[in-house]
XYZ file of N, CA, C and O in Angstrom:
580
model
N 120.239 103.582 122.418
C 120.468 104.644 122.099
C 119.265 105.343 121.359
O 118.864 104.854 120.492
N 118.863 106.287 122.033
C 117.849 107.295 121.350
C 118.005 108.893 120.278
O 119.318 108.910 120.717
N 117.524 109.158 119.564
C 117.389 110.102 118.528
C 116.300 110.438 118.155
O 115.292 110.055 117.650
N 116.311 111.718 118.254
C 115.195 112.383 117.903
C 115.264 113.342 116.383
O 116.113 114.317 116.479
N 115.011 112.480 115.390
C 115.553 112.982 114.230
C 114.560 113.961 113.602
O 113.200 114.082 113.912
N 114.410 114.908 112.523
C 114.097 116.067 112.030
C 112.766 115.528 111.232
O 111.823 116.199 110.956
N 113.182 114.208 110.657
C 111.905 113.946 109.586
C 111.410 112.655 110.578
O 110.324 112.189 110.414
N 112.231 111.443 110.835
C 111.685 110.116 111.147
C 111.478 110.687 112.650
O 110.564 109.412 113.046
N 111.252 111.389 113.241
C 110.808 111.789 114.855
C 111.930 110.922 115.747
O 113.231 110.457 115.467
N 111.345 110.523 116.763
C 112.051 109.684 118.036
C 111.929 108.300 117.671
O 111.307 107.522 117.078
N 113.604 107.805 117.209
C 113.926 106.602 116.903
C 114.946 106.181 117.953
O 115.507 106.768 118.442
N 115.201 104.603 118.047
C 115.991 104.160 118.743
C 116.911 102.913 117.709
O 116.176 102.292 116.980
N 117.974 102.959 118.235
C 119.006 101.709 117.505
C 118.861 100.990 118.286
O 119.016 100.696 119.517
N 118.689 99.824 117.585
C 118.367 98.148 118.121
C 119.441 97.590 117.792
O 119.312 96.360 117.476
N 120.788 97.681 117.651
C 122.027 97.239 117.163
C 121.666 96.948 115.706
O 122.863 96.503 115.194
N 120.726 96.835 114.815
C 120.624 96.755 113.237
C 120.406 97.696 112.509
O 120.624 98.175 111.562
N 119.003 98.113 112.999
C 118.229 99.482 112.235
C 117.932 100.439 113.641
O 117.799 100.231 114.929
N 117.628 101.508 113.062
C 117.217 102.598 113.963
C 115.759 102.437 113.739
O 115.177 102.413 112.484
N 114.782 102.256 114.766
C 113.294 101.906 114.724
C 112.484 102.738 115.632
O 112.571 103.465 116.486
N 111.065 102.827 115.041
C 110.083 103.408 116.277
C 108.613 102.688 115.679
O 108.753 101.823 114.557
N 108.061 102.669 116.482
C 106.520 102.041 116.153
C 105.356 102.801 115.738
O 105.215 103.775 116.351
N 104.861 102.163 114.908
C 103.365 103.068 114.220
C 102.330 102.123 114.514
O 102.513 101.141 114.169
N 101.064 102.918 114.375
C 99.858 102.077 114.220
C 99.293 102.395 112.642
O 99.270 103.512 112.162
N 98.847 101.183 112.100
C 98.372 101.266 110.779
C 97.202 100.088 110.616
O 97.763 99.105 111.221
N 96.032 100.611 109.887
C 95.334 99.597 109.301
C 95.699 98.794 108.043
O 95.675 99.637 106.887
N 96.124 97.873 107.963
C 96.716 97.160 106.508
C 96.366 95.496 106.771
O 96.112 95.253 107.734
N 95.814 95.006 105.745
C 94.848 93.748 105.272
C 93.842 93.689 106.343
O 94.055 92.376 106.926
N 92.961 94.615 106.735
C 91.797 94.435 107.352
C 92.083 94.346 108.746
O 91.079 94.213 109.775
N 93.443 94.960 109.364
C 93.686 94.911 110.703
C 94.632 96.100 111.443
O 95.610 96.553 110.369
N 94.093 96.830 112.466
C 94.728 97.666 113.024
C 96.028 97.159 113.826
O 95.983 96.196 114.703
N 97.265 97.102 113.361
C 98.522 96.407 113.849
C 99.258 97.843 114.373
O 99.573 98.918 113.625
N 100.074 97.272 115.042
C 101.819 97.872 115.390
C 102.445 97.675 114.393
O 102.859 96.513 114.666
N 102.989 98.475 113.733
C 104.184 97.796 112.920
C 105.711 98.600 113.180
O 105.652 100.049 113.535
N 106.427 98.178 113.328
C 107.872 98.503 113.242
C 108.515 99.583 112.130
O 108.295 98.936 110.756
N 109.036 100.349 111.911
C 109.335 101.201 111.088
C 111.077 100.931 111.147
O 111.574 101.425 112.431
N 111.857 100.747 110.373
C 113.172 100.246 110.587
C 113.923 100.710 109.319
O 113.618 100.869 108.224
N 115.056 101.978 109.806
C 115.792 102.415 108.754
C 117.333 101.777 108.778
O 117.453 101.937 109.960
N 117.893 101.454 107.890
C 118.949 100.690 108.009
C 120.354 101.854 108.002
O 120.246 102.363 107.055
N 120.734 101.744 109.027
C 121.926 102.423 108.941
C 122.547 102.423 110.357
O 122.021 101.655 111.365
N 124.222 102.695 110.293
C 124.820 102.455 111.370
C 124.805 103.405 112.679
O 123.794 104.027 112.442
N 125.096 102.639 113.705
C 124.637 103.680 115.115
C 125.071 105.121 114.924
O 124.444 105.630 115.854
N 125.947 105.737 114.090
C 126.269 107.142 113.945
C 124.910 107.737 112.978
O 125.119 108.946 112.849
N 123.979 106.934 112.737
C 122.997 107.638 112.364
C 123.400 108.452 111.104
O 122.470 109.161 111.026
N 123.920 107.866 110.212
C 124.212 108.709 108.662
C 123.372 108.030 107.827
O 123.601 107.483 107.014
N 122.205 108.482 107.877
C 121.216 108.237 107.121
C 121.507 108.850 105.594
O 121.983 110.296 105.650
N 121.065 108.336 104.665
C 121.267 108.750 103.195
C 120.120 109.656 102.976
O 118.848 109.384 103.216
N 120.173 110.279 101.975
C 119.170 111.717 101.652
C 118.172 110.685 101.057
O 116.828 110.946 101.337
N 118.478 109.524 99.951
C 117.514 108.928 99.961
C 116.480 108.136 100.850
O 115.339 107.627 100.428
N 117.003 107.675 101.878
C 116.106 107.039 102.900
C 115.094 108.331 103.433
O 114.232 107.907 103.869
N 115.608 109.107 103.701
C 114.619 110.166 104.189
C 113.833 110.719 103.241
O 112.684 110.765 103.606
N 114.190 111.062 102.038
C 113.086 110.849 100.930
C 112.180 110.273 100.716
O 110.800 110.066 100.551
N 112.369 108.703 100.888
C 111.743 107.367 101.048
C 110.902 107.828 101.896
O 109.803 107.166 101.635
N 110.835 107.846 103.039
C 110.239 107.843 104.136
C 109.238 109.029 104.271
O 107.886 108.932 104.077
N 109.475 110.242 103.542
C 108.730 111.392 103.268
C 107.495 111.192 102.263
O 106.549 111.182 102.539
N 108.108 110.473 101.003
C 107.187 110.169 100.259
C 106.233 109.310 100.158
O 104.948 109.218 99.878
N 106.733 107.982 101.368
C 105.717 107.271 101.203
C 104.683 107.405 102.556
O 103.665 107.014 102.406
N 104.915 107.907 103.230
C 104.400 108.664 104.553
C 103.222 109.594 104.272
O 102.010 109.866 104.488
N 103.458 110.194 103.181
C 102.558 111.503 102.602
C 101.593 111.052 102.232
O 100.523 111.666 102.114
N 101.605 109.680 101.431
C 100.334 109.174 100.849
C 100.185 107.588 101.604
O 99.976 106.683 100.689
N 100.370 107.557 102.601
C 100.588 105.789 103.253
C 99.116 105.163 102.502
O 99.530 103.765 102.457
N 98.243 105.590 102.667
C 96.873 104.687 102.425
C 96.783 104.569 101.350
O 96.460 103.312 101.035
N 97.379 105.196 100.330
C 97.315 104.648 98.913
C 98.494 103.641 98.714
O 97.863 102.544 97.840
N 99.545 103.557 99.428
C 100.481 102.397 99.151
C 99.721 101.193 100.170
O 100.621 100.212 99.761
N 99.345 101.442 101.366
C 98.538 100.429 101.768
C 97.642 99.641 100.801
O 97.734 98.207 100.544
N 96.688 100.527 100.002
C 96.068 99.743 99.034
C 96.783 99.085 97.880
O 96.548 98.110 97.355
N 97.744 99.735 97.513
C 98.529 99.134 96.461
C 99.335 97.627 96.437
O 99.137 96.743 96.045
N 99.646 97.777 98.380
C 100.385 96.719 98.861
C 99.173 95.339 99.001
O 99.412 94.403 98.363
N 97.891 95.775 99.334
C 96.894 94.669 99.352
C 96.542 93.966 98.014
O 96.348 92.970 97.800
N 96.306 94.907 97.139
C 96.052 94.330 95.470
C 97.471 93.716 95.131
O 96.645 93.054 94.277
N 98.822 94.314 95.381
C 99.787 93.487 94.678
C 99.770 91.900 95.401
O 100.159 91.216 94.671
N 99.700 92.211 96.480
C 99.514 90.655 97.148
C 98.819 89.627 96.707
O 98.738 88.672 96.620
N 97.376 90.362 96.802
C 96.399 89.467 96.089
C 96.687 89.285 94.402
O 96.396 87.800 94.269
N 97.316 89.733 93.729
C 97.209 89.342 92.659
C 98.819 88.680 92.669
O 98.513 87.529 91.783
N 99.638 88.695 93.510
C 100.644 87.831 93.444
C 100.004 86.292 93.787
O 100.556 85.305 93.379
N 99.269 86.426 95.035
C 98.701 85.279 95.433
C 98.020 84.346 94.271
O 98.232 83.241 94.070
N 97.226 85.363 93.357
C 96.388 84.759 92.566
C 97.160 84.156 91.262
O 96.774 83.023 90.605
N 98.469 84.626 90.861
C 98.979 84.575 89.598
C 100.355 83.398 90.056
O 100.316 82.345 89.309
N 100.525 83.287 91.344
C 101.652 82.372 91.399
C 101.640 81.521 92.862
O 102.401 80.135 92.777
N 100.954 81.225 93.391
C 100.680 80.676 94.618
C 98.820 79.651 94.605
O 99.166 78.458 94.813
N 97.961 80.589 94.162
C 96.636 79.916 94.518
C 96.251 78.545 93.063
O 96.837 79.111 92.152
N 96.032 77.330 93.604
C 95.402 76.836 92.524
C 93.963 77.166 92.104
O 93.849 77.155 91.364
N 93.468 77.663 93.383
C 91.903 78.124 93.107
C 92.030 79.877 93.358
O 92.046 80.021 94.485
N 92.140 80.436 92.174
C 92.341 82.314 92.706
C 91.049 82.479 93.677
O 89.914 82.081 93.747
N 91.626 83.541 94.332
C 90.550 84.067 95.248
C 89.624 85.209 94.206
O 90.135 85.816 93.694
N 88.361 85.552 94.720
C 87.544 86.682 94.113
C 87.570 87.929 94.484
O 87.378 88.904 94.243
N 87.654 87.733 95.919
C 87.830 88.858 96.771
C 89.068 89.254 97.709
O 89.485 88.422 98.012
N 89.433 90.594 97.355
C 90.337 90.971 97.960
C 90.473 90.899 99.351
O 91.622 90.528 100.038
N 89.576 90.845 100.031
C 89.533 90.423 101.874
C 89.579 89.279 101.707
O 89.917 89.067 102.904
N 89.698 88.356 100.742
C 89.834 86.936 101.265
C 91.560 86.682 101.463
O 91.360 85.260 102.287
N 92.258 87.424 101.346
C 93.686 87.371 101.537
C 94.066 87.848 102.824
O 95.254 87.458 103.347
N 93.015 88.813 103.285
C 93.446 88.901 104.727
C 93.750 88.451 105.694
O 94.903 88.493 106.400
N 93.497 87.531 105.846
C 93.507 86.300 106.924
C 94.790 85.486 106.664
O 95.503 85.186 107.840
N 95.025 85.833 105.603
C 96.344 84.952 105.528
C 97.994 85.973 105.442
O 98.848 85.485 105.377
N 97.999 86.930 105.515
C 98.915 87.872 105.951
C 99.000 88.976 107.239
O 97.736 89.057 107.573
N 100.183 88.934 106.905
C 100.351 90.074 108.577
C 101.603 90.460 108.199
O 102.689 90.089 108.279
N 101.080 91.923 108.348
C 102.832 92.769 107.957
C 103.184 93.007 109.257
O 102.715 93.580 110.270
N 104.551 92.745 109.559
C 105.252 93.419 110.793
C 106.083 94.307 110.533
O 106.051 95.119 111.581
N 106.416 95.044 109.506
C 107.147 96.032 109.621
C 107.415 96.844 108.020
O 107.125 95.956 107.075
N 107.950 98.236 108.405
C 108.273 98.764 107.119
C 109.796 98.959 107.183
O 110.315 99.483 108.097
N 110.187 98.663 105.961
C 111.804 98.349 106.011
C 112.256 99.612 104.822
O 112.164 99.647 103.654
N 113.376 100.527 105.389
C 113.819 101.701 104.525
C 115.076 101.184 104.412
O 116.135 101.550 105.268
N 115.679 100.634 103.279
C 117.090 99.719 103.311
C 118.224 100.842 102.983
O 117.679 101.978 102.421
N 119.825 100.568 103.053
C 120.289 101.190 102.581
C 120.266 101.035 100.916
O 120.003 100.304 100.190
N 120.448 102.451 100.423
C 120.299 102.538 98.952
C 121.444 102.451 98.075
O 122.794 102.491 98.370
N 121.227 101.444 96.896
C 122.535 101.273 95.986
C 122.327 101.864 94.911
O 123.715 101.814 94.246
N 121.634 102.738 94.775
C 121.368 103.628 93.553
C 121.092 105.065 93.698
O 119.933 105.126 94.582
N 122.223 106.121 93.382
C 121.727 107.443 93.854
C 120.385 107.714 93.341
O 119.913 107.167 92.073
N 119.560 108.943 94.017
C 118.087 109.246 93.459
C 117.324 108.135 93.419
O 116.272 108.337 92.554
N 117.659 106.805 94.044
C 116.172 105.840 94.089
C 115.846 105.581 95.424
O 116.384 105.580 96.341
N 114.356 106.045 95.566
C 113.626 105.829 96.823
C 113.160 104.465 96.640
O 112.306 104.161 95.981
N 113.851 103.597 97.855
C 113.401 102.316 98.322
C 112.522 102.022 99.367
O 113.411 102.866 100.531
N 111.890 101.485 99.814
C 111.012 101.348 100.699
C 109.949 99.985 100.548
O 109.647 99.712 99.578
N 109.750 99.435 102.010
C 108.832 98.338 101.577
C 108.370 97.642 102.784
O 108.439 98.077 104.024
N 107.495 96.925 102.837
C 106.713 95.794 103.858
C 107.202 94.332 103.956
O 107.379 93.914 102.882
N 107.226 94.301 105.542
C 108.038 92.882 105.403
C 106.931 92.259 106.291
O 106.545 92.963 107.317
N 106.593 90.822 106.083
C 105.533 90.532 107.088
C 105.746 88.865 106.685
O 106.399 88.206 106.062
N 104.712 88.072 107.132
C 104.391 86.815 107.368
C 103.147 86.586 106.425
O 102.243 87.285 106.361
N 103.187 85.300 105.772
C 101.854 84.828 104.955
C 101.779 83.373 105.181
O 102.842 82.612 105.674
N 100.612 82.948 104.977
C 100.260 81.504 105.406
C 101.053 80.489 104.419
O 101.208 79.074 104.494
N 101.280 80.845 103.026
C 101.956 80.116 102.015
C 103.267 79.852 102.069
O 103.841 78.975 101.342
N 103.933 80.934 102.807
C 105.175 80.687 102.689
C 106.061 81.217 104.459
O 106.469 82.113 104.114
N 105.560 80.310 105.207
C 106.306 80.482 106.881
C 107.601 80.842 106.892
O 108.279 81.681 107.739
N 108.417 79.778 105.948
C 109.800 80.161 106.279
C 110.007 81.254 105.739
O 111.370 81.936 106.243
N 110.089 81.816 104.380
C 110.725 82.974 103.604
C 109.649 84.093 103.940
O 110.357 85.316 103.492
N 108.396 84.248 104.334
C 107.831 85.381 104.545
C 107.446 86.049 103.363
O 107.298 85.403 102.618
N 107.051 87.182 103.567
C 106.580 88.089 102.382
C 107.259 89.537 102.545
O 107.181 89.999 103.339
N 107.564 89.789 101.350
C 108.208 91.337 101.270
C 107.313 91.742 100.113
O 106.901 91.020 98.799
N 107.302 93.293 99.954
C 106.671 94.128 98.979
C 107.588 95.246 98.846
O 107.826 96.184 99.852
N 108.203 95.435 97.530
C 109.202 96.453 97.686
C 108.582 97.858 96.723
O 108.096 97.318 95.557
N 108.633 98.614 97.340
C 108.431 99.731 96.400
C 109.970 100.768 95.980
O 110.576 100.917 96.740
N 109.831 101.128 94.689
C 111.097 101.919 94.340
C 110.359 103.183 93.767
O 109.345 103.125 92.743
N 110.869 104.259 93.923
C 110.034 105.492 93.517
C 108.846 105.501 93.498
O 108.055 106.026 92.495
N 108.121 105.009 94.652
C 106.721 104.930 94.930
C 105.748 104.113 94.428
O 104.436 104.116 94.143
N 106.326 103.094 93.484
C 105.683 101.937 92.700
C 106.289 100.554 93.198
O 107.701 100.618 93.328
N 105.481 99.719 93.158
C 105.759 98.505 93.545
C 106.502 97.717 92.563
O 105.942 97.923 91.226
N 107.494 97.216 92.913
C 108.373 96.458 91.748
C 108.774 95.279 91.882
O 108.733 94.263 91.156
N 108.482 94.616 93.288
C 108.415 93.158 93.737
C 107.506 92.758 94.443
O 107.453 93.727 95.833
N 106.577 91.537 94.692
C 106.285 91.116 95.858
C 106.421 89.617 95.656
O 106.579 89.005 94.591
N 107.002 89.012 96.861
C 107.515 87.827 97.013
C 108.408 87.322 98.652
O 107.392 88.059 99.159
N 109.271 86.453 98.448
C 110.105 86.489 99.848
C 110.364 87.890 100.476
O 110.563 89.056 99.732
N 110.526 87.633 101.806
C 111.226 88.715 102.162
C 112.584 89.347 101.764
O 112.865 90.288 101.858
N 113.035 88.416 101.208
C 114.711 88.933 100.713
C 114.321 89.865 99.382
O 115.419 90.408 99.108
N 113.295 90.142 98.861
C 113.118 90.801 97.964
C 113.616 92.571 98.476
O 113.750 93.468 97.712
N 113.347 92.737 99.478
C 113.653 93.931 100.467
C 114.916 93.833 101.151
O 115.814 94.714 101.380
N 115.251 92.756 101.734
C 116.454 92.452 102.517
C 117.615 92.299 101.755
O 118.242 92.159 100.819
């Protein structure tokens, strides 16, 4: 099922999420990334989901920079035996696959984040969660799922 939403644009329902593909340069790679909005087939999106999308994409390059710095710091603080010195050193270890806009649990809270893979945690992947445009968590994918 397809829908042309006034904010999200042309999106498709894939049994779990409403999705579309976009191109972004993140972690040094130009990638096709899926944007996934959590909602039922009836497309009953929450106001907060629409606002999350608008605010995030208004300044996406800023959020990409915050994500790269956040993952770099997370790796150095929680994972590395020997900390990395240059942010670009983390690039080959990370692949972002999706931007997820989950169903919100609190009114007026804008939640969005990146999901991907990383070399140090192949089983649980990587999640970067933003609430009201601030990184609140970097860790396994379940920080956002």
